[in-house]
């Protein structure tokens, strides 16, 4: 039995004892007083639960904001592709101008490598890798 239940039982016993002593004239006042105490207990319990749930939600939100997120939005991919192509022009000119075909190939290998790394970062399943799960052992429940 909970300590709060014991206190409530004592309150009920005291209310019943007071009713026996005072008579039926004060019955409604005693019942109202007891019900007020019960309402107060219920309100306190509800408030504790709400506070606990709010704290849990805040903790979950804090965990979510701290964990790194990989965004795979269309705008990010499109923007990265545009920037990559814009930078490809001067890099191609510099590589081709300084070292002809080998310089051009090295420049484009770098451009392709950066784009592949970006694609792998935003799409973990792209190259057949499985996303990390909480169960590393592979056992199913």
Short mmCIF file of N, CA and C in Angstrom, two decimals:
data_model
loop_
_atom_site.label_atom_id
_atom_site.label_comp_id
_atom_site.label_asym_id
_atom_site.label_seq_id
_atom_site.Cartn_x
_atom_site.Cartn_y
_atom_site.Cartn_z
N UNK A 1 0.84 -1.18 0.00
CA UNK A 1 0.00 0.00 0.00
C UNK A 1 0.88 1.24 0.00
N UNK A 2 0.54 2.22 -0.78
CA UNK A 2 1.29 3.45 -0.91
C UNK A 2 1.05 4.35 0.30
N UNK A 3 2.05 5.17 0.64
CA UNK A 3 1.92 6.09 1.77
C UNK A 3 0.78 7.08 1.54
N UNK A 4 0.60 7.48 0.28
CA UNK A 4 -0.49 8.41 -0.02
C UNK A 4 -1.84 7.75 0.21
N UNK A 5 -1.94 6.45 -0.12
CA UNK A 5 -3.18 5.72 0.12
C UNK A 5 -3.45 5.63 1.62
N UNK A 6 -2.41 5.42 2.41
CA UNK A 6 -2.55 5.35 3.86
C UNK A 6 -3.05 6.69 4.40
N UNK A 7 -2.48 7.79 3.90
CA UNK A 7 -2.92 9.12 4.33
C UNK A 7 -4.38 9.34 3.95
N UNK A 8 -4.75 8.92 2.76
CA UNK A 8 -6.13 9.10 2.31
C UNK A 8 -7.08 8.25 3.16
N UNK A 9 -6.66 7.05 3.52
CA UNK A 9 -7.49 6.20 4.36
C UNK A 9 -7.67 6.83 5.74
N UNK A 10 -6.59 7.42 6.27
CA UNK A 10 -6.69 8.11 7.57
C UNK A 10 -7.65 9.29 7.47
N UNK A 11 -7.59 10.02 6.36
CA UNK A 11 -8.52 11.15 6.15
C UNK A 11 -9.96 10.66 6.12
N UNK A 12 -10.20 9.55 5.44
CA UNK A 12 -11.55 8.99 5.37
C UNK A 12 -12.02 8.55 6.75
N UNK A 13 -11.16 7.88 7.49
CA UNK A 13 -11.52 7.47 8.85
C UNK A 13 -11.85 8.67 9.73
N UNK A 14 -11.03 9.72 9.62
CA UNK A 14 -11.27 10.93 10.42
C UNK A 14 -12.60 11.58 10.02
N UNK A 15 -12.89 11.59 8.71
CA UNK A 15 -14.14 12.17 8.23
C UNK A 15 -15.33 11.37 8.76
N UNK A 16 -15.25 10.05 8.72
CA UNK A 16 -16.34 9.21 9.22
C UNK A 16 -16.51 9.36 10.74
N UNK A 17 -15.39 9.46 11.45
CA UNK A 17 -15.46 9.66 12.89
C UNK A 17 -16.12 11.01 13.22
N UNK A 18 -15.72 12.06 12.47
CA UNK A 18 -16.32 13.38 12.68
C UNK A 18 -17.81 13.36 12.36
N UNK A 19 -18.21 12.59 11.37
CA UNK A 19 -19.63 12.51 11.01
C UNK A 19 -20.42 11.86 12.14
N UNK A 20 -19.83 10.81 12.76
CA UNK A 20 -20.51 10.15 13.88
C UNK A 20 -20.67 11.10 15.06
N UNK A 21 -19.65 11.91 15.30
CA UNK A 21 -19.71 12.83 16.44
C UNK A 21 -20.62 14.01 16.17
N UNK A 22 -20.55 14.57 14.94
CA UNK A 22 -21.31 15.78 14.64
C UNK A 22 -22.74 15.49 14.18
N UNK A 23 -22.98 14.34 13.65
CA UNK A 23 -24.32 14.00 13.20
C UNK A 23 -24.50 14.29 11.73
N UNK A 24 -25.75 14.03 11.27
CA UNK A 24 -26.06 14.16 9.85
C UNK A 24 -26.12 15.60 9.37
N UNK A 25 -26.20 16.55 10.28
CA UNK A 25 -26.29 17.95 9.89
C UNK A 25 -25.04 18.42 9.14
N UNK A 26 -23.90 17.87 9.49
CA UNK A 26 -22.64 18.30 8.88
C UNK A 26 -22.13 17.31 7.82
N UNK A 27 -22.96 16.34 7.46
CA UNK A 27 -22.54 15.29 6.54
C UNK A 27 -22.09 15.85 5.20
N UNK A 28 -22.87 16.74 4.61
CA UNK A 28 -22.50 17.26 3.28
C UNK A 28 -21.21 18.06 3.34
N UNK A 29 -21.00 18.82 4.41
CA UNK A 29 -19.76 19.60 4.54
C UNK A 29 -18.56 18.67 4.68
N UNK A 30 -18.74 17.59 5.46
CA UNK A 30 -17.64 16.64 5.64
C UNK A 30 -17.32 15.91 4.34
N UNK A 31 -18.38 15.50 3.62
CA UNK A 31 -18.16 14.82 2.34
C UNK A 31 -17.48 15.75 1.34
N UNK A 32 -17.93 17.01 1.30
CA UNK A 32 -17.31 17.98 0.38
C UNK A 32 -15.83 18.19 0.72
N UNK A 33 -15.53 18.26 2.02
CA UNK A 33 -14.15 18.44 2.45
C UNK A 33 -13.29 17.24 2.04
N UNK A 34 -13.83 16.04 2.25
CA UNK A 34 -13.09 14.84 1.88
C UNK A 34 -12.89 14.76 0.36
N UNK A 35 -13.94 15.06 -0.40
CA UNK A 35 -13.83 15.03 -1.86
C UNK A 35 -12.84 16.08 -2.36
N UNK A 36 -12.78 17.21 -1.68
CA UNK A 36 -11.79 18.23 -2.05
C UNK A 36 -10.37 17.68 -1.89
N UNK A 37 -10.14 16.95 -0.80
CA UNK A 37 -8.82 16.35 -0.57
C UNK A 37 -8.52 15.29 -1.62
N UNK A 38 -9.52 14.50 -2.00
CA UNK A 38 -9.32 13.49 -3.04
C UNK A 38 -9.00 14.17 -4.36
N UNK A 39 -9.75 15.23 -4.69
CA UNK A 39 -9.47 15.98 -5.93
C UNK A 39 -8.06 16.53 -5.93
N UNK A 40 -7.64 17.01 -4.78
CA UNK A 40 -6.29 17.57 -4.67
C UNK A 40 -5.24 16.48 -4.92
N UNK A 41 -5.47 15.30 -4.37
CA UNK A 41 -4.54 14.19 -4.60
C UNK A 41 -4.51 13.81 -6.07
N UNK A 42 -5.67 13.76 -6.70
CA UNK A 42 -5.73 13.41 -8.12
C UNK A 42 -5.00 14.45 -8.95
N UNK A 43 -5.24 15.73 -8.64
CA UNK A 43 -4.55 16.80 -9.37
C UNK A 43 -3.04 16.69 -9.22
N UNK A 44 -2.57 16.39 -8.00
CA UNK A 44 -1.13 16.25 -7.78
C UNK A 44 -0.56 15.09 -8.58
N UNK A 45 -1.31 13.98 -8.62
CA UNK A 45 -0.84 12.80 -9.36
C UNK A 45 -0.79 13.10 -10.86
N UNK A 46 -1.82 13.77 -11.35
CA UNK A 46 -1.85 14.12 -12.78
C UNK A 46 -0.71 15.09 -13.10
N UNK A 47 -0.49 16.05 -12.23
CA UNK A 47 0.58 17.02 -12.45
C UNK A 47 1.95 16.33 -12.49
N UNK A 48 2.17 15.37 -11.57
CA UNK A 48 3.44 14.63 -11.58
C UNK A 48 3.61 13.86 -12.87
N UNK A 49 2.55 13.20 -13.33
CA UNK A 49 2.64 12.44 -14.57
C UNK A 49 2.90 13.35 -15.76
N UNK A 50 2.22 14.49 -15.81
CA UNK A 50 2.43 15.42 -16.92
C UNK A 50 3.86 15.94 -16.91
N UNK A 51 4.36 16.29 -15.71
CA UNK A 51 5.74 16.77 -15.62
C UNK A 51 6.72 15.69 -16.07
N UNK A 52 6.47 14.45 -15.67
CA UNK A 52 7.35 13.35 -16.05
C UNK A 52 7.33 13.15 -17.57
N UNK A 53 6.14 13.17 -18.15
CA UNK A 53 6.05 12.99 -19.60
C UNK A 53 6.70 14.15 -20.34
N UNK A 54 6.51 15.37 -19.84
CA UNK A 54 7.14 16.53 -20.46
C UNK A 54 8.66 16.42 -20.39
N UNK A 55 9.17 15.99 -19.24
CA UNK A 55 10.62 15.82 -19.10
C UNK A 55 11.13 14.74 -20.06
N UNK A 56 10.36 13.64 -20.20
CA UNK A 56 10.77 12.59 -21.13
C UNK A 56 10.78 13.10 -22.56
N UNK A 57 9.77 13.89 -22.93
CA UNK A 57 9.73 14.46 -24.28
C UNK A 57 10.90 15.41 -24.50
N UNK A 58 11.23 16.22 -23.49
CA UNK A 58 12.35 17.14 -23.63
C UNK A 58 13.66 16.38 -23.75
N UNK A 59 13.80 15.29 -22.99
CA UNK A 59 15.01 14.47 -23.10
C UNK A 59 15.11 13.85 -24.49
N UNK A 60 13.99 13.36 -25.00
CA UNK A 60 14.00 12.76 -26.34
C UNK A 60 14.35 13.81 -27.39
N UNK A 61 13.78 15.01 -27.25
CA UNK A 61 14.09 16.09 -28.18
C UNK A 61 15.56 16.46 -28.10
N UNK A 62 16.09 16.52 -26.88
CA UNK A 62 17.51 16.84 -26.72
C UNK A 62 18.39 15.77 -27.35
N UNK A 63 18.00 14.51 -27.18
CA UNK A 63 18.78 13.43 -27.80
C UNK A 63 18.73 13.53 -29.32
N UNK A 64 17.55 13.83 -29.85
CA UNK A 64 17.40 13.91 -31.30
C UNK A 64 18.19 15.07 -31.88
N UNK A 65 18.25 16.20 -31.18
CA UNK A 65 18.98 17.35 -31.72
C UNK A 65 20.48 17.14 -31.61
N UNK A 66 20.93 16.36 -30.62
CA UNK A 66 22.37 16.13 -30.48
C UNK A 66 22.88 15.07 -31.44
N UNK A 67 22.04 14.14 -31.82
CA UNK A 67 22.51 13.08 -32.70
C UNK A 67 22.67 13.61 -34.12
N UNK A 68 23.72 13.20 -34.80
CA UNK A 68 23.93 13.71 -36.16
C UNK A 68 22.85 13.19 -37.08
N UNK A 69 22.37 14.06 -37.90
CA UNK A 69 21.33 13.68 -38.85
C UNK A 69 21.88 13.79 -40.25
N UNK A 70 21.55 12.80 -41.02
CA UNK A 70 21.93 12.81 -42.42
C UNK A 70 20.70 13.25 -43.18
N UNK A 71 20.83 14.38 -43.85
CA UNK A 71 19.69 14.87 -44.62
C UNK A 71 19.84 14.42 -46.06
N UNK A 72 18.76 14.02 -46.62
CA UNK A 72 18.76 13.56 -48.01
C UNK A 72 17.68 14.30 -48.77
N UNK A 73 17.72 15.60 -48.66
CA UNK A 73 16.69 16.38 -49.34
C UNK A 73 17.08 16.62 -50.80
N UNK A 74 16.08 16.79 -51.59
CA UNK A 74 16.30 17.04 -53.01
C UNK A 74 17.09 18.32 -53.22
N UNK A 75 16.81 19.34 -52.44
CA UNK A 75 17.51 20.62 -52.57
C UNK A 75 18.99 20.51 -52.28
N UNK A 76 19.33 19.72 -51.27
CA UNK A 76 20.75 19.56 -50.95
C UNK A 76 21.48 18.84 -52.07
N UNK A 77 20.89 17.79 -52.60
CA UNK A 77 21.53 17.05 -53.70
C UNK A 77 21.65 17.92 -54.94
N UNK A 78 20.59 18.66 -55.25
CA UNK A 78 20.60 19.52 -56.43
C UNK A 78 21.65 20.62 -56.27
N UNK A 79 21.69 21.24 -55.11
CA UNK A 79 22.67 22.30 -54.86
C UNK A 79 24.09 21.79 -54.93
N UNK A 80 24.33 20.61 -54.36
CA UNK A 80 25.68 20.04 -54.41
C UNK A 80 26.08 19.73 -55.85
N UNK A 81 25.13 19.21 -56.63
CA UNK A 81 25.42 18.92 -58.05
C UNK A 81 25.74 20.18 -58.84
N UNK A 82 24.98 21.26 -58.59
CA UNK A 82 25.23 22.53 -59.30
C UNK A 82 26.60 23.08 -58.92
N UNK A 83 26.91 23.10 -57.64
CA UNK A 83 28.21 23.62 -57.20
C UNK A 83 29.33 22.76 -57.77
N UNK A 84 29.12 21.46 -57.80
CA UNK A 84 30.13 20.57 -58.35
C UNK A 84 30.39 20.86 -59.82
N UNK A 85 29.34 21.07 -60.59
CA UNK A 85 29.51 21.37 -62.02
C UNK A 85 30.13 22.75 -62.24
N UNK A 86 29.75 23.72 -61.42
CA UNK A 86 30.32 25.06 -61.56
C UNK A 86 31.82 25.02 -61.26
N UNK A 87 32.22 24.28 -60.25
CA UNK A 87 33.64 24.18 -59.92
C UNK A 87 34.39 23.27 -60.89
N UNK A 88 33.68 22.40 -61.59
CA UNK A 88 34.32 21.50 -62.54
C UNK A 88 34.93 22.26 -63.72
N UNK A 89 34.32 23.35 -64.12
CA UNK A 89 34.80 24.10 -65.28
C UNK A 89 36.21 24.67 -65.02
N UNK A 90 36.42 25.45 -63.94
CA UNK A 90 37.78 25.97 -63.74
C UNK A 90 38.80 24.87 -63.39
N UNK A 91 38.34 23.83 -62.66
CA UNK A 91 39.27 22.75 -62.34
C UNK A 91 39.70 22.01 -63.60
N UNK A 92 38.78 21.83 -64.54
CA UNK A 92 39.12 21.18 -65.81
C UNK A 92 40.09 22.04 -66.60
N UNK A 93 39.85 23.33 -66.61
CA UNK A 93 40.73 24.24 -67.34
C UNK A 93 42.14 24.24 -66.75
N UNK A 94 42.22 24.29 -65.44
CA UNK A 94 43.53 24.30 -64.79
C UNK A 94 44.25 22.97 -65.00
N UNK A 95 43.54 21.86 -64.75
CA UNK A 95 44.16 20.54 -64.93
C UNK A 95 44.57 20.30 -66.37
N UNK A 96 43.69 20.63 -67.32
CA UNK A 96 44.01 20.42 -68.73
C UNK A 96 45.09 21.36 -69.22
N UNK A 97 45.10 22.59 -68.70
CA UNK A 97 46.10 23.56 -69.14
C UNK A 97 47.49 23.24 -68.63
N UNK A 98 47.60 22.72 -67.43
CA UNK A 98 48.90 22.45 -66.85
C UNK A 98 49.46 21.09 -67.24
N UNK A 99 48.62 20.05 -67.27
CA UNK A 99 49.13 18.70 -67.50
C UNK A 99 48.37 17.99 -68.61
N UNK A 100 47.71 18.71 -69.48
CA UNK A 100 46.93 18.17 -70.60
C UNK A 100 45.97 17.07 -70.14
N UNK A 101 45.96 15.94 -70.84
CA UNK A 101 44.98 14.89 -70.56
C UNK A 101 45.14 14.28 -69.16
N UNK A 102 46.34 13.98 -68.68
CA UNK A 102 46.43 13.43 -67.32
C UNK A 102 45.90 14.40 -66.25
N UNK A 103 46.16 15.68 -66.40
CA UNK A 103 45.66 16.69 -65.45
C UNK A 103 44.15 16.77 -65.48
N UNK A 104 43.58 16.69 -66.70
CA UNK A 104 42.12 16.71 -66.85
C UNK A 104 41.50 15.48 -66.18
N UNK A 105 42.13 14.31 -66.37
CA UNK A 105 41.62 13.08 -65.76
C UNK A 105 41.70 13.14 -64.23
N UNK A 106 42.78 13.69 -63.69
CA UNK A 106 42.92 13.81 -62.24
C UNK A 106 41.86 14.77 -61.69
N UNK A 107 41.63 15.88 -62.37
CA UNK A 107 40.62 16.84 -61.92
C UNK A 107 39.24 16.19 -61.90
N UNK A 108 38.90 15.47 -62.97
CA UNK A 108 37.58 14.84 -63.02
C UNK A 108 37.47 13.65 -62.07
N UNK A 109 38.58 12.96 -61.82
CA UNK A 109 38.55 11.90 -60.82
C UNK A 109 38.25 12.49 -59.43
N UNK A 110 38.81 13.64 -59.14
CA UNK A 110 38.52 14.31 -57.88
C UNK A 110 37.08 14.76 -57.79
N UNK A 111 36.56 15.30 -58.89
CA UNK A 111 35.16 15.76 -58.91
C UNK A 111 34.21 14.57 -58.72
N UNK A 112 34.48 13.49 -59.43
CA UNK A 112 33.64 12.29 -59.31
C UNK A 112 33.77 11.72 -57.90
N UNK A 113 34.98 11.69 -57.34
CA UNK A 113 35.18 11.17 -55.98
C UNK A 113 34.40 11.95 -54.94
N UNK A 114 34.41 13.27 -55.05
CA UNK A 114 33.67 14.11 -54.10
C UNK A 114 32.17 13.84 -54.22
N UNK A 115 31.68 13.70 -55.44
CA UNK A 115 30.25 13.44 -55.64
C UNK A 115 29.86 12.04 -55.16
N UNK A 116 30.72 11.06 -55.34
CA UNK A 116 30.43 9.71 -54.84
C UNK A 116 30.41 9.71 -53.31
N UNK A 117 31.34 10.42 -52.70
CA UNK A 117 31.36 10.50 -51.23
C UNK A 117 30.10 11.18 -50.71
N UNK A 118 29.66 12.23 -51.37
CA UNK A 118 28.42 12.92 -50.97
C UNK A 118 27.22 12.00 -51.14
N UNK A 119 27.17 11.27 -52.24
CA UNK A 119 26.05 10.35 -52.47
C UNK A 119 26.04 9.24 -51.43
N UNK A 120 27.21 8.73 -51.06
CA UNK A 120 27.28 7.68 -50.04
C UNK A 120 26.88 8.21 -48.68
N UNK A 121 27.20 9.46 -48.39
CA UNK A 121 26.83 10.06 -47.11
C UNK A 121 25.33 10.25 -46.99
N UNK A 122 24.70 10.72 -48.04
CA UNK A 122 23.27 11.01 -47.98
C UNK A 122 22.40 9.79 -48.26
N UNK A 123 22.98 8.75 -48.83
CA UNK A 123 22.23 7.53 -49.15
C UNK A 123 23.01 6.31 -48.67
N UNK A 124 22.89 5.92 -47.41
CA UNK A 124 23.71 4.82 -46.88
C UNK A 124 23.50 3.49 -47.61
N UNK A 125 22.36 3.26 -48.23
CA UNK A 125 22.08 2.00 -48.92
C UNK A 125 22.56 2.00 -50.36
N UNK A 126 23.19 3.06 -50.80
CA UNK A 126 23.54 3.21 -52.21
C UNK A 126 24.50 2.13 -52.70
N UNK A 127 25.47 1.78 -51.90
CA UNK A 127 26.47 0.81 -52.32
C UNK A 127 26.32 -0.53 -51.62
N UNK A 128 25.09 -0.85 -51.21
CA UNK A 128 24.81 -2.13 -50.60
C UNK A 128 25.11 -2.21 -49.12
N UNK A 129 25.47 -1.09 -48.48
CA UNK A 129 25.70 -1.10 -47.04
C UNK A 129 24.35 -1.05 -46.34
N UNK A 130 24.28 -1.77 -45.24
CA UNK A 130 23.06 -1.73 -44.45
C UNK A 130 23.14 -0.58 -43.47
N UNK A 131 22.03 0.09 -43.19
CA UNK A 131 22.07 1.14 -42.17
C UNK A 131 22.32 0.53 -40.80
N UNK A 132 23.01 1.26 -39.95
CA UNK A 132 23.33 0.76 -38.61
C UNK A 132 22.04 0.65 -37.82
N UNK A 133 21.89 -0.49 -37.14
CA UNK A 133 20.73 -0.68 -36.29
C UNK A 133 21.17 -0.83 -34.85
N UNK A 134 20.20 -0.84 -33.96
CA UNK A 134 20.54 -0.97 -32.55
C UNK A 134 20.96 -2.40 -32.23
N UNK A 135 20.63 -3.34 -33.08
CA UNK A 135 20.99 -4.74 -32.85
C UNK A 135 22.17 -5.10 -33.74
N UNK A 136 23.35 -5.04 -33.18
CA UNK A 136 24.54 -5.31 -33.96
C UNK A 136 24.81 -6.80 -34.10
N UNK A 137 24.29 -7.62 -33.18
CA UNK A 137 24.57 -9.04 -33.19
C UNK A 137 23.83 -9.78 -34.28
N UNK A 138 22.79 -9.23 -34.84
CA UNK A 138 22.05 -9.87 -35.89
C UNK A 138 20.96 -10.79 -35.37
N UNK A 139 20.79 -10.91 -34.09
CA UNK A 139 19.75 -11.77 -33.52
C UNK A 139 18.44 -11.04 -33.51
N UNK A 140 17.43 -11.74 -33.89
CA UNK A 140 16.07 -11.17 -33.89
C UNK A 140 15.34 -11.62 -32.65
N UNK A 141 14.52 -10.78 -32.09
CA UNK A 141 13.69 -11.16 -30.94
C UNK A 141 12.46 -11.88 -31.38
#
